[in-house]
GROMACS .gro file of C-alpha atoms in nm:
model
  432
    1UNK     CA    1   0.010   0.003   0.000
    2UNK     CA    2   0.273   0.231   0.104
    3UNK     CA    3   0.463   0.137  -0.227
    4UNK     CA    4   0.154   0.213  -0.445
    5UNK     CA    5   0.111   0.547  -0.266
    6UNK     CA    6   0.486   0.625  -0.312
    7UNK     CA    7   0.450   0.569  -0.688
    8UNK     CA    8   0.140   0.802  -0.723
    9UNK     CA    9   0.331   1.076  -0.563
   10UNK     CA   10   0.614   1.030  -0.805
   11UNK     CA   11   0.371   1.047  -1.109
   12UNK     CA   12   0.225   1.365  -0.983
   13UNK     CA   13   0.538   1.534  -0.926
   14UNK     CA   14   0.657   1.456  -1.293
   15UNK     CA   15   0.335   1.593  -1.426
   16UNK     CA   16   0.382   1.908  -1.229
   17UNK     CA   17   0.729   1.951  -1.362
   18UNK     CA   18   0.631   1.885  -1.717
   19UNK     CA   19   0.334   2.139  -1.682
   20UNK     CA   20   0.586   2.389  -1.536
   21UNK     CA   21   0.817   2.314  -1.826
   22UNK     CA   22   0.544   2.340  -2.133
   23UNK     CA   23   0.349   2.637  -2.029
   24UNK     CA   24   0.630   2.905  -2.062
   25UNK     CA   25   0.709   2.737  -2.396
   26UNK     CA   26   0.339   2.786  -2.516
   27UNK     CA   27   0.353   3.138  -2.388
   28UNK     CA   28   0.664   3.203  -2.586
   29UNK     CA   29   0.534   3.059  -2.911
   30UNK     CA   30   0.214   3.275  -2.878
   31UNK     CA   31   0.439   3.604  -2.811
   32UNK     CA   32   0.630   3.513  -3.116
   33UNK     CA   33   0.336   3.478  -3.339
   34UNK     CA   34   0.167   3.798  -3.221
   35UNK     CA   35   0.504   3.988  -3.252
   36UNK     CA   36   0.548   3.883  -3.617
   37UNK     CA   37   0.196   3.995  -3.710
   38UNK     CA   38   0.260   4.334  -3.540
   39UNK     CA   39   0.566   4.376  -3.722
   40UNK     CA   40   0.421   4.308  -4.046
   41UNK     CA   41   0.143   4.563  -4.002
   42UNK     CA   42   0.358   4.828  -3.889
   43UNK     CA   43   0.599   4.780  -4.186
   44UNK     CA   44   0.314   4.826  -4.433
   45UNK     CA   45   0.212   5.134  -4.265
   46UNK     CA   46   0.534   5.296  -4.269
   47UNK     CA   47   0.592   5.191  -4.629
   48UNK     CA   48   0.254   5.346  -4.728
   49UNK     CA   49   0.322   5.660  -4.534
   50UNK     CA   50   0.665   5.683  -4.690
   51UNK     CA   51   0.529   5.650  -5.047
   52UNK     CA   52   0.277   5.919  -4.973
   53UNK     CA   53   0.556   6.133  -4.856
   54UNK     CA   54   0.751   6.087  -5.154
   55UNK     CA   55   0.474   6.177  -5.410
   56UNK     CA   56   0.412   6.502  -5.215
   57UNK     CA   57   0.771   6.592  -5.242
   58UNK     CA   58   0.807   6.512  -5.609
   59UNK     CA   59   0.497   6.723  -5.737
   60UNK     CA   60   0.595   7.066  -5.797
   61UNK     CA   61   0.366   7.367  -5.865
   62UNK     CA   62   0.462   7.542  -6.193
   63UNK     CA   63   0.332   7.911  -6.245
   64UNK     CA   64   0.276   7.950  -6.617
   65UNK     CA   65   0.325   8.331  -6.659
   66UNK     CA   66   0.127   8.478  -6.967
   67UNK     CA   67   0.023   8.814  -7.079
   68UNK     CA   68  -0.336   8.922  -7.075
   69UNK     CA   69  -0.415   8.948  -7.461
   70UNK     CA   70  -0.233   8.842  -7.750
   71UNK     CA   71  -0.306   8.953  -8.108
   72UNK     CA   72  -0.227   8.895  -8.468
   73UNK     CA   73  -0.387   9.006  -8.810
   74UNK     CA   74  -0.555   8.759  -9.013
   75UNK     CA   75  -0.323   8.579  -9.264
   76UNK     CA   76  -0.506   8.268  -9.351
   77UNK     CA   77  -0.312   8.052  -9.143
   78UNK     CA   78  -0.397   7.871  -8.820
   79UNK     CA   79  -0.240   7.954  -8.493
   80UNK     CA   80   0.005   7.662  -8.463
   81UNK     CA   81   0.153   7.501  -8.140
   82UNK     CA   82   0.487   7.664  -8.210
   83UNK     CA   83   0.311   8.005  -8.218
   84UNK     CA   84   0.173   7.967  -7.891
   85UNK     CA   85   0.452   7.770  -7.706
   86UNK     CA   86   0.661   8.092  -7.743
   87UNK     CA   87   0.403   8.242  -7.509
   88UNK     CA   88   0.482   7.993  -7.228
   89UNK     CA   89   0.735   8.095  -6.959
   90UNK     CA   90   0.779   7.897  -6.634
   91UNK     CA   91   0.924   8.004  -6.298
   92UNK     CA   92   1.065   7.651  -6.237
   93UNK     CA   93   1.263   7.464  -6.478
   94UNK     CA   94   1.208   7.114  -6.609
   95UNK     CA   95   0.858   7.144  -6.762
   96UNK     CA   96   0.875   6.949  -7.091
   97UNK     CA   97   0.521   6.907  -7.208
   98UNK     CA   98   0.195   7.130  -7.203
   99UNK     CA   99  -0.154   7.082  -7.349
  100UNK     CA  100  -0.351   7.346  -7.530
  101UNK     CA  101  -0.702   7.377  -7.531
  102UNK     CA  102  -0.897   7.653  -7.749
  103UNK     CA  103  -1.231   7.807  -7.666
  104UNK     CA  104  -1.436   8.035  -7.880
  105UNK     CA  105  -1.587   8.379  -7.754
  106UNK     CA  106  -1.894   8.204  -7.601
  107UNK     CA  107  -1.662   7.965  -7.407
  108UNK     CA  108  -1.742   7.665  -7.612
  109UNK     CA  109  -1.438   7.432  -7.663
  110UNK     CA  110  -1.312   7.401  -8.021
  111UNK     CA  111  -1.101   7.093  -8.142
  112UNK     CA  112  -0.891   7.290  -8.394
  113UNK     CA  113  -0.650   7.577  -8.404
  114UNK     CA  114  -0.819   7.901  -8.488
  115UNK     CA  115  -0.787   8.037  -8.840
  116UNK     CA  116  -1.052   8.303  -8.887
  117UNK     CA  117  -1.081   8.638  -8.724
  118UNK     CA  118  -1.239   8.651  -8.381
  119UNK     CA  119  -1.165   8.649  -7.995
  120UNK     CA  120  -1.064   8.316  -7.856
  121UNK     CA  121  -0.941   8.190  -7.521
  122UNK     CA  122  -0.640   7.952  -7.491
  123UNK     CA  123  -0.581   7.731  -7.176
  124UNK     CA  124  -0.243   7.604  -7.127
  125UNK     CA  125  -0.156   7.351  -6.863
  126UNK     CA  126   0.121   7.097  -6.778
  127UNK     CA  127   0.068   6.776  -6.962
  128UNK     CA  128  -0.017   6.446  -6.784
  129UNK     CA  129   0.290   6.332  -6.945
  130UNK     CA  130   0.490   6.522  -6.697
  131UNK     CA  131   0.345   6.406  -6.360
  132UNK     CA  132   0.626   6.574  -6.160
  133UNK     CA  133   0.474   6.923  -6.226
  134UNK     CA  134   0.123   7.074  -6.228
  135UNK     CA  135   0.001   7.425  -6.339
  136UNK     CA  136  -0.220   7.610  -6.582
  137UNK     CA  137  -0.302   7.958  -6.715
  138UNK     CA  138  -0.568   8.126  -6.956
  139UNK     CA  139  -0.504   8.387  -7.207
  140UNK     CA  140  -0.717   8.579  -7.456
  141UNK     CA  141  -0.596   8.555  -7.818
  142UNK     CA  142  -0.746   8.790  -8.078
  143UNK     CA  143  -0.709   8.740  -8.466
  144UNK     CA  144  -0.815   9.084  -8.617
  145UNK     CA  145  -0.956   9.151  -8.935
  146UNK     CA  146  -0.716   9.210  -9.216
  147UNK     CA  147  -0.739   9.577  -9.322
  148UNK     CA  148  -0.797   9.622  -9.706
  149UNK     CA  149  -0.696   9.915  -9.946
  150UNK     CA  150  -0.900  10.074 -10.231
  151UNK     CA  151  -0.824   9.994 -10.590
  152UNK     CA  152  -0.900  10.269 -10.799
  153UNK     CA  153  -0.708  10.131 -11.107
  154UNK     CA  154  -1.018  10.049 -11.326
  155UNK     CA  155  -1.187  10.410 -11.249
  156UNK     CA  156  -1.198  10.642 -11.543
  157UNK     CA  157  -1.304  10.990 -11.430
  158UNK     CA  158  -1.306  11.243 -11.703
  159UNK     CA  159  -1.527  11.488 -11.913
  160UNK     CA  160  -1.471  11.720 -12.212
  161UNK     CA  161  -1.412  12.076 -12.133
  162UNK     CA  162  -1.752  12.248 -12.103
  163UNK     CA  163  -1.662  12.552 -11.897
  164UNK     CA  164  -1.796  12.420 -11.568
  165UNK     CA  165  -1.633  12.259 -11.257
  166UNK     CA  166  -1.920  12.005 -11.232
  167UNK     CA  167  -1.821  11.649 -11.153
  168UNK     CA  168  -1.724  11.399 -11.429
  169UNK     CA  169  -1.915  11.082 -11.481
  170UNK     CA  170  -1.731  10.757 -11.365
  171UNK     CA  171  -1.671  10.489 -11.586
  172UNK     CA  172  -1.525  10.157 -11.467
  173UNK     CA  173  -1.550  10.008 -11.135
  174UNK     CA  174  -1.399  10.051 -10.771
  175UNK     CA  175  -1.227   9.735 -10.629
  176UNK     CA  176  -1.030   9.648 -10.324
  177UNK     CA  177  -0.676   9.497 -10.287
  178UNK     CA  178  -0.522   9.308 -10.006
  179UNK     CA  179  -0.744   8.977 -10.019
  180UNK     CA  180  -0.531   8.675  -9.963
  181UNK     CA  181  -0.517   8.441 -10.270
  182UNK     CA  182  -0.787   8.176 -10.235
  183UNK     CA  183  -1.009   8.371 -10.013
  184UNK     CA  184  -1.369   8.470 -10.124
  185UNK     CA  185  -1.408   8.827 -10.028
  186UNK     CA  186  -1.554   9.077 -10.290
  187UNK     CA  187  -1.645   9.451 -10.279
  188UNK     CA  188  -2.005   9.530 -10.321
  189UNK     CA  189  -2.167   9.888 -10.336
  190UNK     CA  190  -2.469  10.065 -10.469
  191UNK     CA  191  -2.305  10.364 -10.640
  192UNK     CA  192  -2.012  10.575 -10.669
  193UNK     CA  193  -1.983  10.937 -10.750
  194UNK     CA  194  -1.679  11.179 -10.795
  195UNK     CA  195  -1.646  11.538 -10.627
  196UNK     CA  196  -1.649  11.841 -10.834
  197UNK     CA  197  -1.345  11.968 -10.972
  198UNK     CA  198  -1.167  12.279 -10.806
  199UNK     CA  199  -1.202  12.487 -11.108
  200UNK     CA  200  -1.350  12.469 -11.474
  201UNK     CA  201  -1.002  12.462 -11.643
  202UNK     CA  202  -0.855  12.183 -11.842
  203UNK     CA  203  -0.677  11.966 -11.566
  204UNK     CA  204  -0.595  11.644 -11.406
  205UNK     CA  205  -0.651  11.638 -11.031
  206UNK     CA  206  -0.719  11.399 -10.744
  207UNK     CA  207  -1.075  11.401 -10.633
  208UNK     CA  208  -1.272  11.212 -10.357
  209UNK     CA  209  -1.494  10.933 -10.448
  210UNK     CA  210  -1.810  10.882 -10.249
  211UNK     CA  211  -1.927  10.506 -10.215
  212UNK     CA  212  -2.275  10.429 -10.128
  213UNK     CA  213  -2.352  10.135  -9.903
  214UNK     CA  214  -2.008   9.966  -9.965
  215UNK     CA  215  -1.956   9.624  -9.801
  216UNK     CA  216  -1.779   9.294  -9.838
  217UNK     CA  217  -1.935   8.969  -9.969
  218UNK     CA  218  -1.819   8.620  -9.992
  219UNK     CA  219  -1.743   8.327  -9.760
  220UNK     CA  220  -1.424   8.516  -9.626
  221UNK     CA  221  -1.580   8.839  -9.583
  222UNK     CA  222  -1.562   8.836  -9.176
  223UNK     CA  223  -1.182   8.819  -9.212
  224UNK     CA  224  -1.136   9.134  -9.376
  225UNK     CA  225  -1.230   9.508  -9.324
  226UNK     CA  226  -1.271   9.810  -9.567
  227UNK     CA  227  -1.061  10.120  -9.531
  228UNK     CA  228  -1.186  10.397  -9.287
  229UNK     CA  229  -1.135  10.666  -9.527
  230UNK     CA  230  -1.316  10.717  -9.874
  231UNK     CA  231  -1.119  10.656 -10.180
  232UNK     CA  232  -0.950  10.924 -10.421
  233UNK     CA  233  -0.887  10.900 -10.773
  234UNK     CA  234  -0.751  11.089 -11.066
  235UNK     CA  235  -1.021  11.277 -11.240
  236UNK     CA  236  -0.953  11.506 -11.589
  237UNK     CA  237  -1.120  11.793 -11.756
  238UNK     CA  238  -0.995  11.714 -12.132
  239UNK     CA  239  -0.929  11.945 -12.395
  240UNK     CA  240  -1.193  11.868 -12.652
  241UNK     CA  241  -1.441  12.031 -12.895
  242UNK     CA  242  -1.815  11.976 -12.930
  243UNK     CA  243  -2.017  12.001 -13.240
  244UNK     CA  244  -2.395  11.967 -13.259
  245UNK     CA  245  -2.519  11.710 -13.513
  246UNK     CA  246  -2.859  11.628 -13.650
  247UNK     CA  247  -2.982  11.336 -13.889
  248UNK     CA  248  -3.276  11.321 -14.132
  249UNK     CA  249  -3.595  11.155 -13.985
  250UNK     CA  250  -3.451  11.166 -13.612
  251UNK     CA  251  -3.552  11.459 -13.379
  252UNK     CA  252  -3.337  11.354 -13.111
  253UNK     CA  253  -3.042  11.595 -13.004
  254UNK     CA  254  -2.704  11.453 -13.096
  255UNK     CA  255  -2.368  11.606 -13.061
  256UNK     CA  256  -2.008  11.486 -13.154
  257UNK     CA  257  -1.741  11.519 -12.868
  258UNK     CA  258  -1.385  11.488 -12.990
  259UNK     CA  259  -1.148  11.453 -12.673
  260UNK     CA  260  -0.778  11.472 -12.722
  261UNK     CA  261  -0.725  11.144 -12.537
  262UNK     CA  262  -0.712  10.775 -12.591
  263UNK     CA  263  -0.881  10.521 -12.345
  264UNK     CA  264  -0.815  10.156 -12.260
  265UNK     CA  265  -1.148   9.979 -12.338
  266UNK     CA  266  -1.216   9.647 -12.147
  267UNK     CA  267  -1.132   9.435 -12.466
  268UNK     CA  268  -0.773   9.573 -12.457
  269UNK     CA  269  -0.715   9.514 -12.089
  270UNK     CA  270  -0.536   9.178 -12.148
  271UNK     CA  271  -0.359   9.272 -12.464
  272UNK     CA  272  -0.019   9.461 -12.530
  273UNK     CA  273  -0.232   9.784 -12.544
  274UNK     CA  274  -0.329   9.788 -12.168
  275UNK     CA  275  -0.235  10.140 -12.116
  276UNK     CA  276  -0.265  10.477 -12.262
  277UNK     CA  277   0.095  10.503 -12.323
  278UNK     CA  278   0.114  10.159 -12.519
  279UNK     CA  279  -0.183  10.270 -12.746
  280UNK     CA  280  -0.016  10.611 -12.824
  281UNK     CA  281   0.301  10.438 -12.886
  282UNK     CA  282   0.151  10.188 -13.126
  283UNK     CA  283  -0.024  10.460 -13.322
  284UNK     CA  284   0.277  10.697 -13.322
  285UNK     CA  285   0.498  10.401 -13.475
  286UNK     CA  286   0.263  10.355 -13.771
  287UNK     CA  287   0.242  10.725 -13.832
  288UNK     CA  288   0.636  10.752 -13.816
  289UNK     CA  289   0.646  10.489 -14.068
  290UNK     CA  290   0.416  10.660 -14.316
  291UNK     CA  291   0.582  11.027 -14.280
  292UNK     CA  292   0.931  10.955 -14.182
  293UNK     CA  293   1.079  11.057 -14.493
  294UNK     CA  294   0.902  11.373 -14.525
  295UNK     CA  295   1.027  11.551 -14.219
  296UNK     CA  296   0.973  11.554 -13.852
  297UNK     CA  297   0.651  11.406 -13.731
  298UNK     CA  298   0.399  11.563 -13.486
  299UNK     CA  299   0.094  11.366 -13.364
  300UNK     CA  300  -0.243  11.481 -13.200
  301UNK     CA  301  -0.441  11.181 -13.040
  302UNK     CA  302  -0.816  11.185 -13.010
  303UNK     CA  303  -1.137  10.977 -12.954
  304UNK     CA  304  -1.458  11.079 -13.117
  305UNK     CA  305  -1.782  10.990 -12.950
  306UNK     CA  306  -2.148  11.059 -13.077
  307UNK     CA  307  -2.372  11.128 -12.785
  308UNK     CA  308  -2.737  11.169 -12.750
  309UNK     CA  309  -2.929  11.380 -12.503
  310UNK     CA  310  -3.149  11.175 -12.256
  311UNK     CA  311  -3.325  11.381 -12.011
  312UNK     CA  312  -3.060  11.623 -11.870
  313UNK     CA  313  -2.769  11.385 -11.949
  314UNK     CA  314  -2.569  11.336 -12.266
  315UNK     CA  315  -2.523  10.953 -12.306
  316UNK     CA  316  -2.283  10.773 -12.559
  317UNK     CA  317  -2.473  10.621 -12.841
  318UNK     CA  318  -2.431  10.233 -12.872
  319UNK     CA  319  -2.323  10.109 -13.192
  320UNK     CA  320  -2.682   9.913 -13.211
  321UNK     CA  321  -2.849  10.262 -13.197
  322UNK     CA  322  -2.653  10.466 -13.435
  323UNK     CA  323  -2.884  10.702 -13.607
  324UNK     CA  324  -2.738  10.594 -13.957
  325UNK     CA  325  -2.451  10.409 -14.111
  326UNK     CA  326  -2.134  10.579 -14.224
  327UNK     CA  327  -2.153  10.920 -14.032
  328UNK     CA  328  -1.930  11.162 -14.190
  329UNK     CA  329  -1.754  11.391 -13.920
  330UNK     CA  330  -1.522  11.693 -13.960
  331UNK     CA  331  -1.223  11.711 -13.722
  332UNK     CA  332  -1.033  12.038 -13.630
  333UNK     CA  333  -0.675  12.071 -13.767
  334UNK     CA  334  -0.424  12.037 -13.498
  335UNK     CA  335  -0.310  12.351 -13.355
  336UNK     CA  336  -0.075  12.546 -13.570
  337UNK     CA  337  -0.169  12.364 -13.883
  338UNK     CA  338  -0.404  12.439 -14.147
  339UNK     CA  339  -0.522  12.281 -14.477
  340UNK     CA  340  -0.278  12.236 -14.753
  341UNK     CA  341   0.012  12.343 -14.520
  342UNK     CA  342   0.120  12.018 -14.395
  343UNK     CA  343   0.125  11.642 -14.482
  344UNK     CA  344  -0.139  11.456 -14.276
  345UNK     CA  345  -0.214  11.088 -14.237
  346UNK     CA  346  -0.482  10.936 -13.990
  347UNK     CA  347  -0.434  10.581 -13.819
  348UNK     CA  348  -0.708  10.418 -13.617
  349UNK     CA  349  -0.698  10.163 -13.338
  350UNK     CA  350  -1.005   9.946 -13.300
  351UNK     CA  351  -1.102   9.908 -12.947
  352UNK     CA  352  -1.385   9.676 -12.924
  353UNK     CA  353  -1.485   9.327 -13.083
  354UNK     CA  354  -1.279   9.063 -13.212
  355UNK     CA  355  -1.030   9.258 -13.379
  356UNK     CA  356  -0.947   9.497 -13.102
  357UNK     CA  357  -0.607   9.626 -13.118
  358UNK     CA  358  -0.604   9.632 -13.490
  359UNK     CA  359  -0.431   9.930 -13.654
  360UNK     CA  360  -0.540  10.070 -13.993
  361UNK     CA  361  -0.477  10.393 -14.200
  362UNK     CA  362  -0.822  10.596 -14.206
  363UNK     CA  363  -0.930  10.769 -14.508
  364UNK     CA  364  -0.974  11.134 -14.488
  365UNK     CA  365  -1.020  11.465 -14.687
  366UNK     CA  366  -0.857  11.786 -14.612
  367UNK     CA  367  -1.099  12.082 -14.645
  368UNK     CA  368  -1.093  12.445 -14.546
  369UNK     CA  369  -1.335  12.372 -14.244
  370UNK     CA  370  -1.136  12.082 -14.120
  371UNK     CA  371  -1.043  11.718 -14.188
  372UNK     CA  372  -1.333  11.517 -14.310
  373UNK     CA  373  -1.343  11.145 -14.231
  374UNK     CA  374  -1.578  10.866 -14.113
  375UNK     CA  375  -1.683  10.807 -13.738
  376UNK     CA  376  -1.569  10.498 -13.567
  377UNK     CA  377  -1.744  10.530 -13.236
  378UNK     CA  378  -1.502  10.522 -12.939
  379UNK     CA  379  -1.193  10.401 -13.129
  380UNK     CA  380  -0.865  10.566 -13.064
  381UNK     CA  381  -0.704  10.788 -13.346
  382UNK     CA  382  -0.404  10.969 -13.421
  383UNK     CA  383  -0.367  11.258 -13.660
  384UNK     CA  384   0.022  11.279 -13.760
  385UNK     CA  385   0.150  11.558 -13.975
  386UNK     CA  386   0.506  11.673 -14.067
  387UNK     CA  387   0.657  12.015 -14.011
  388UNK     CA  388   0.760  12.021 -14.374
  389UNK     CA  389   0.515  12.238 -14.564
  390UNK     CA  390   0.361  12.155 -14.902
  391UNK     CA  391   0.449  12.349 -15.203
  392UNK     CA  392   0.179  12.624 -15.240
  393UNK     CA  393  -0.004  12.615 -15.580
  394UNK     CA  394  -0.042  13.001 -15.584
  395UNK     CA  395   0.323  13.028 -15.505
  396UNK     CA  396   0.421  12.795 -15.783
  397UNK     CA  397   0.211  13.003 -16.028
  398UNK     CA  398   0.370  13.322 -15.918
  399UNK     CA  399   0.721  13.176 -15.929
  400UNK     CA  400   0.635  13.031 -16.268
  401UNK     CA  401   0.501  13.364 -16.387
  402UNK     CA  402   0.814  13.539 -16.279
  403UNK     CA  403   1.033  13.281 -16.460
  404UNK     CA  404   0.831  13.346 -16.769
  405UNK     CA  405   0.877  13.723 -16.718
  406UNK     CA  406   1.250  13.683 -16.684
  407UNK     CA  407   1.296  13.455 -16.964
  408UNK     CA  408   1.061  13.684 -17.190
  409UNK     CA  409   1.267  13.993 -17.073
  410UNK     CA  410   1.581  13.821 -17.146
  411UNK     CA  411   1.466  13.731 -17.498
  412UNK     CA  412   1.334  14.073 -17.558
  413UNK     CA  413   1.638  14.234 -17.448
  414UNK     CA  414   1.853  14.019 -17.663
  415UNK     CA  415   1.622  14.097 -17.972
  416UNK     CA  416   1.639  14.438 -17.892
  417UNK     CA  417   2.010  14.447 -17.881
  418UNK     CA  418   2.035  14.264 -18.210
  419UNK     CA  419   1.800  14.496 -18.369
  420UNK     CA  420   1.975  14.810 -18.246
  421UNK     CA  421   2.311  14.663 -18.383
  422UNK     CA  422   2.144  14.603 -18.706
  423UNK     CA  423   2.021  14.954 -18.736
  424UNK     CA  424   2.354  15.109 -18.644
  425UNK     CA  425   2.520  14.895 -18.948
  426UNK     CA  426   2.264  15.037 -19.171
  427UNK     CA  427   2.321  15.375 -19.075
  428UNK     CA  428   2.699  15.358 -19.121
  429UNK     CA  429   2.634  15.218 -19.482
  430UNK     CA  430   2.397  15.517 -19.541
  431UNK     CA  431   2.667  15.757 -19.443
  432UNK     CA  432   2.910  15.615 -19.661
   0.00000   0.00000   0.00000
């Protein structure tokens, strides 16, 4: 019994010892596992905090400094990135990419670079391609209308001398210049009138031209602006003579106006005779060829026009409304000449129709009252003449008569002398 009791005590002691040994080991194992979890969690939090801290340190605020308004005059070309990139300046370096966004005057985003005249907004910001920086700015960009100039090259403002300073009627048309090639912009107006002349004398001066309701039409019209001042153009009072004319069975009032000038008709505009100087040179060349061997050649240029009175205005008669065919007219002799005193030739340049620019000699008759020829409405003429006078018939007769008288006197004198010698001989024989 005592042996059994002793064995029980020994077993209990061993269990107590084992329990005392195992409990610290288990506690150590639990503490180790818990510490491992805590360390991992703390490590993740530190890393996250570190990553956020690094981002905040790398992103830098870039201030894009721009002016308030930029301008350019419409030139038909879009505003390119290179145009606007020059506007950007940064206070911190390193920015390599920007984005550009355009908005119209109403604030609506547009997906193209502006071309046409108008007011635009440009927003510039650092591109997402450069995540190290941030920043943006907005600026106004104005494309101004392109100013145009008046083109008066096609205006013809003249009138024959009539003793008044009243304004001349305008022929031709007013135009504009400065439109970019390919654009559709055309001048439109209701009417144009020239101002009065300063005096009534023969003259060429610059006068203002009034334009009624001028505007620009065409798809490109909004890109252009008209000049702010009125156009001016050359106007002339031309030396001329006017003769009233009448025709059988026609009760209209007609007059012949012969202006000492030539004009470039529309049909000559694209030819070698596209200026008054070229027309005169061509006519003079023909005249020189005809009269060169007869002395120095002078020339007077003129344009004859038959006009009819309509209301209170004299209007050029169209070819279809001529009162008759083959109208004979009488031209004045050029200053300093008279009938039978000079050699004359007339050449005419056709200014309309298929044969415009053709030059031909024009038949004429020299009369006391003037040079008679046929009307060729609106064509350009030259009367060429030489300074070498013709032999005057009366003078020839006088000279001839004097020559006859001299010859007759000589013969008479010789006959008289012979008779006297013969009488003297007979007298001598009688005395003997």
